[in-house]
Amino acid sequence: RRQRQMCIRDSSYAVSAAHKRGLAFHAWINPYRIASNTTNVYKLPKKSIARKWAVSKKASKRRNVLKWDGKLYFNPASKDVQNLVCNGVREIVRDYAVDGIHFDDYFYPTTDAAFDKASYEKYCADAKNPIALDDWRRANVNTLLAGCRAAIKSIGGDRVDFSISPAASIEKNYSEYYADVKLWVKDGIVDTIIPQLYFGFEYPTWEFRFDNLMDSWAELAAENKAVKLAVGLAPYKLGTDSEPDSAEWKNGTNIVARQIKACLDSEAVTGYVLFSYTSV
């Protein structure tokens, strides 16, 4: 109880402090990630819902928590998980004067069928006309997002912005992360889409060069102008040696400035987002 009171107090202060300084405050959520450095559920807090589910005597509850690549994830197919995330979003919007709810780019962590094999097999056994694994996974994500949007708008209305920052490639989002960004934009599931265009102008792979990426997102944004397009930029890469585009970022002096200018010059782009402030 004391920890919750401290959390409420600190969160309320963060929102009010931002508003006093003319800043909007958006709550950033990674909906499926539980732990990024362990699969041992007993390292989670004793009162953690993830821990309680993982050690439950009921197989249906244990399926709510999945282990993959040394990490713990909530199962996107689980109705319990979908309700948990939607209720968490509802609580934030209800109890804090946030200006937005923002989802990061973490959706399904793998294309491997083993990740959620038990859940998909149960779905196929119960469904009269089961859909393919890829479509089923995308439907799970879409169901969560639609529920979160409904929760946000039922309380905050248009005052609270719902945004997502997916990966840079529209196709990879769809086929590898099961994030159907085209549907999100066309159906207005999000208010703002902020693709992470963390690439330079000289990236070795042509389709990942900044100009080409921005053009593809601008084309998608044109299909529903009610959804705002902002562009995520990567000042954190300045001066780095990370391959395969290290030469451009290590030696370039105006990459981000040129990208900002491209955003400002584009009629399709409403703004840009820098990741992160510590690199500015």
Coordinates of C-alpha atoms in Angstrom, one line a residue:
R1 CA 0.0 0.0 0.0
R2 CA 2.8 2.4 0.9
Q3 CA 4.6 1.7 -2.4
R4 CA 1.4 2.4 -4.3
Q5 CA 0.9 5.6 -2.4
M6 CA 4.4 6.7 -3.3
C7 CA 3.9 5.7 -6.9
I8 CA 0.7 7.8 -7.1
R9 CA 2.4 10.7 -5.4
D10 CA 5.4 10.6 -7.7
S11 CA 3.4 10.1 -10.8
S12 CA 1.0 13.0 -9.9
Y13 CA 4.0 15.2 -9.3
A14 CA 5.6 14.3 -12.7
V15 CA 2.4 15.2 -14.6
S16 CA 1.8 18.5 -12.7
A17 CA 5.5 19.5 -13.0
A18 CA 5.3 18.9 -16.8
H19 CA 2.1 20.9 -17.2
K20 CA 3.5 23.8 -15.1
R21 CA 6.3 24.0 -17.6
G22 CA 4.1 23.9 -20.7
L23 CA 5.0 20.3 -21.5
A24 CA 2.6 17.5 -22.4
F25 CA 2.9 14.3 -20.5
H26 CA 2.4 10.9 -22.2
A27 CA 2.6 7.6 -20.3
W28 CA 4.9 5.2 -22.1
I29 CA 4.0 1.5 -22.0
N30 CA 5.5 -1.7 -23.2
P31 CA 2.4 -3.9 -23.0
Y32 CA 3.9 -7.4 -23.2
R33 CA 7.3 -7.2 -21.6
I34 CA 7.6 -8.6 -18.1
A35 CA 11.4 -9.1 -17.6
S36 CA 14.3 -8.6 -20.0
N37 CA 17.0 -10.4 -18.1
T38 CA 15.5 -13.5 -16.6
T39 CA 12.9 -16.3 -17.1
N40 CA 12.9 -17.1 -13.4
V41 CA 9.4 -16.0 -12.3
Y42 CA 10.5 -16.3 -8.6
K43 CA 12.7 -13.2 -9.2
L44 CA 9.5 -11.2 -9.8
P45 CA 7.8 -9.5 -6.8
K46 CA 5.7 -11.9 -4.8
K47 CA 2.5 -9.8 -5.5
S48 CA 3.3 -9.6 -9.3
I49 CA 0.3 -10.9 -11.3
A50 CA 2.8 -12.4 -13.7
R51 CA 4.3 -14.5 -11.0
K52 CA 0.9 -15.6 -9.7
W53 CA -0.2 -16.6 -13.1
A54 CA 3.1 -18.4 -13.9
V55 CA 2.9 -20.6 -10.8
S56 CA -0.8 -21.2 -10.9
K57 CA -2.2 -24.8 -10.8
K58 CA -4.4 -23.9 -13.8
A59 CA -2.8 -24.4 -17.2
S60 CA -4.9 -21.7 -18.6
K61 CA -3.3 -19.2 -16.2
R62 CA 0.2 -20.5 -16.7
R63 CA -0.2 -19.8 -20.4
N64 CA -0.6 -16.1 -19.7
V65 CA 3.2 -15.9 -19.2
L66 CA 5.7 -17.0 -21.8
K67 CA 9.4 -17.6 -21.7
W68 CA 11.5 -16.7 -24.8
D69 CA 15.2 -16.0 -25.4
G70 CA 16.0 -15.4 -21.7
K71 CA 13.0 -13.1 -21.2
L72 CA 9.5 -13.2 -19.8
Y73 CA 6.5 -12.0 -21.8
F74 CA 2.8 -11.7 -21.3
N75 CA 0.9 -13.8 -23.9
P76 CA -0.7 -11.6 -26.5
A77 CA -3.4 -14.2 -27.1
S78 CA -4.6 -14.2 -23.5
K79 CA -7.8 -12.5 -22.6
D80 CA -6.5 -12.1 -19.0
V81 CA -3.5 -10.2 -20.4
Q82 CA -5.6 -8.1 -22.7
N83 CA -7.9 -7.1 -19.8
L84 CA -4.9 -6.5 -17.6
V85 CA -3.3 -4.0 -20.0
C86 CA -6.6 -2.3 -20.9
N87 CA -7.4 -1.9 -17.2
G88 CA -4.0 -0.5 -16.6
V89 CA -4.4 2.0 -19.4
R90 CA -7.9 2.9 -18.0
E91 CA -6.5 3.5 -14.5
I92 CA -3.7 5.8 -15.8
V93 CA -6.2 7.9 -17.8
R94 CA -8.7 8.0 -15.0
D95 CA -6.3 8.8 -12.1
Y96 CA -3.7 11.0 -13.8
A97 CA -4.1 14.1 -16.0
V98 CA -1.9 12.5 -18.8
D99 CA -2.1 14.0 -22.3
G100 CA -1.4 10.7 -24.0
I101 CA -0.8 6.9 -23.8
H102 CA 2.1 5.8 -25.9
F103 CA 3.0 2.2 -26.8
D104 CA 6.6 1.3 -27.7
D105 CA 7.5 -1.0 -30.7
Y106 CA 7.6 -4.3 -28.7
F107 CA 4.9 -6.7 -29.9
Y108 CA 5.6 -10.3 -30.7
P109 CA 9.3 -11.1 -30.0
T110 CA 9.7 -13.9 -32.6
T111 CA 8.1 -15.5 -35.6
D112 CA 8.9 -19.0 -34.2
A113 CA 5.8 -21.1 -33.8
A114 CA 7.1 -22.5 -30.6
F115 CA 6.7 -19.2 -28.7
D116 CA 2.9 -19.6 -28.2
K117 CA 2.4 -23.2 -29.5
A118 CA 0.1 -24.3 -26.7
S119 CA -2.2 -21.3 -27.0
Y120 CA -2.5 -21.6 -30.8
E121 CA -3.2 -25.3 -30.6
K122 CA -6.0 -24.7 -28.1
Y123 CA -7.4 -21.9 -30.3
C124 CA -7.4 -24.3 -33.3
A125 CA -9.0 -27.0 -31.3
D126 CA -11.8 -24.7 -30.2
A127 CA -12.4 -22.7 -33.4
K128 CA -14.7 -23.9 -36.1
N129 CA -12.7 -22.2 -38.9
P130 CA -9.2 -21.4 -37.4
I131 CA -7.1 -18.8 -39.1
A132 CA -3.4 -19.1 -39.9
L133 CA -0.9 -18.5 -37.1
D134 CA 0.3 -15.1 -38.6
D135 CA -3.3 -13.8 -38.9
W136 CA -4.1 -15.0 -35.4
R137 CA -1.2 -13.2 -33.9
R138 CA -2.0 -10.0 -35.7
A139 CA -5.6 -10.3 -34.5
N140 CA -4.4 -10.7 -30.9
V141 CA -2.5 -7.4 -31.1
N142 CA -5.3 -5.6 -32.8
T143 CA -7.8 -6.8 -30.2
L144 CA -5.6 -5.4 -27.4
L145 CA -5.1 -2.0 -29.2
A146 CA -8.8 -1.6 -29.9
G147 CA -9.6 -2.3 -26.3
C148 CA -7.0 0.2 -25.1
R149 CA -8.3 2.8 -27.5
A150 CA -11.9 2.3 -26.2
A151 CA -10.6 2.6 -22.6
I152 CA -8.7 5.8 -23.4
K153 CA -11.6 7.5 -25.3
S154 CA -14.3 6.5 -22.8
I155 CA -12.5 8.5 -20.1
G156 CA -10.2 11.0 -21.8
G157 CA -12.0 11.6 -25.1
D158 CA -10.0 13.5 -27.6
R159 CA -8.0 15.1 -24.9
V160 CA -5.8 12.0 -24.5
D161 CA -3.7 11.0 -27.6
F162 CA -3.1 7.3 -28.3
S163 CA 0.2 6.8 -30.1
I164 CA 2.4 3.9 -31.1
S165 CA 6.0 4.0 -32.3
P166 CA 6.4 0.9 -34.5
A167 CA 9.6 -0.3 -36.2
A168 CA 10.7 1.5 -39.4
S169 CA 9.7 -1.0 -42.0
I170 CA 5.9 -1.3 -42.7
E171 CA 6.4 -4.8 -44.1
K172 CA 8.6 -6.1 -41.2
N173 CA 6.1 -4.8 -38.8
Y174 CA 3.4 -6.9 -40.5
S175 CA 5.3 -10.1 -41.1
E176 CA 7.8 -10.3 -38.2
Y177 CA 6.2 -8.4 -35.3
Y178 CA 2.6 -9.0 -36.2
A179 CA 1.9 -5.2 -36.0
D180 CA -0.6 -4.4 -38.7
V181 CA 0.3 -0.7 -39.0
K182 CA -1.6 -0.2 -42.2
L183 CA -4.8 -1.3 -40.4
W184 CA -4.1 0.9 -37.4
V185 CA -3.8 3.9 -39.6
K186 CA -6.7 3.1 -42.0
D187 CA -9.1 2.3 -39.2
G188 CA -7.9 5.1 -36.9
I189 CA -7.1 2.8 -34.1
V190 CA -4.3 5.2 -33.2
D191 CA -4.3 9.0 -33.1
T192 CA -0.6 9.3 -33.9
I193 CA 1.8 6.9 -35.5
I194 CA 5.5 7.5 -34.8
P195 CA 7.7 5.1 -36.9
Q196 CA 11.2 4.7 -35.6
L197 CA 13.2 5.9 -38.7
Y198 CA 16.5 5.4 -36.9
F199 CA 18.5 5.2 -40.2
G200 CA 20.7 7.6 -42.1
F201 CA 20.6 8.7 -45.7
E202 CA 23.3 6.3 -46.8
Y203 CA 22.2 3.0 -45.2
P204 CA 23.5 0.1 -47.3
T205 CA 20.0 -1.4 -47.8
W206 CA 18.1 0.9 -50.2
E207 CA 14.7 0.5 -48.7
F208 CA 15.9 1.4 -45.2
R209 CA 17.4 4.8 -46.2
F210 CA 15.7 7.6 -44.4
D211 CA 14.2 9.3 -47.4
N212 CA 12.7 6.1 -48.7
L213 CA 11.3 5.1 -45.3
M214 CA 9.7 8.5 -44.8
D215 CA 8.1 8.4 -48.3
S216 CA 6.5 5.0 -47.5
W217 CA 5.0 6.3 -44.2
A218 CA 3.9 9.5 -45.8
E219 CA 2.0 7.4 -48.5
L220 CA 0.4 5.4 -45.7
A221 CA -0.6 8.5 -43.7
A222 CA -2.3 9.9 -46.8
E223 CA -4.9 7.1 -46.5
N224 CA -6.3 8.6 -43.3
K225 CA -5.4 12.2 -42.5
A226 CA -7.2 12.0 -39.2
V227 CA -4.2 10.0 -37.9
K228 CA -1.1 12.2 -37.3
L229 CA 2.3 11.1 -38.6
A230 CA 5.3 12.0 -36.5
V231 CA 8.8 10.7 -37.3
G232 CA 11.1 9.1 -34.7
L233 CA 14.7 10.2 -35.1
A234 CA 17.9 8.8 -33.6
P235 CA 20.3 11.3 -32.1
Y236 CA 21.6 8.4 -30.0
K237 CA 23.4 7.0 -33.1
L238 CA 25.5 10.1 -33.6
G239 CA 29.2 9.2 -33.2
T240 CA 28.6 5.5 -32.8
D241 CA 30.5 2.7 -34.3
S242 CA 27.5 0.4 -34.8
E243 CA 27.4 -1.4 -38.1
P244 CA 26.3 -1.4 -40.9
D245 CA 26.0 2.4 -41.2
S246 CA 28.7 3.4 -38.7
A247 CA 30.7 5.5 -41.2
E248 CA 27.8 7.9 -41.8
W249 CA 26.9 8.3 -38.1
K250 CA 30.5 8.6 -36.9
N251 CA 31.6 11.2 -39.4
G252 CA 28.3 13.0 -40.2
T253 CA 27.7 16.4 -38.6
N254 CA 24.3 17.3 -39.8
I255 CA 22.3 14.0 -40.3
V256 CA 19.6 14.7 -37.7
A257 CA 19.4 18.4 -38.8
R258 CA 18.8 17.3 -42.4
Q259 CA 16.1 14.8 -41.2
I260 CA 14.4 17.4 -39.1
K261 CA 14.3 19.7 -42.2
A262 CA 12.8 16.9 -44.2
C263 CA 10.1 16.5 -41.6
L264 CA 9.3 20.2 -41.5
D265 CA 9.2 20.3 -45.3
S266 CA 6.8 17.4 -45.6
E267 CA 3.1 18.1 -45.7
A268 CA 2.4 14.6 -44.4
V269 CA 4.5 14.9 -41.3
T270 CA 3.1 16.7 -38.2
G271 CA 6.2 16.6 -36.1
Y272 CA 9.3 14.6 -35.0
V273 CA 10.4 12.8 -31.9
L274 CA 14.0 12.5 -30.7
F275 CA 15.2 9.3 -29.0
S276 CA 16.4 10.2 -26.6
Y277 CA 16.8 13.5 -24.8
T278 CA 20.0 12.2 -23.1
S279 CA 21.6 12.3 -26.5
V280 CA 20.7 15.9 -27.4

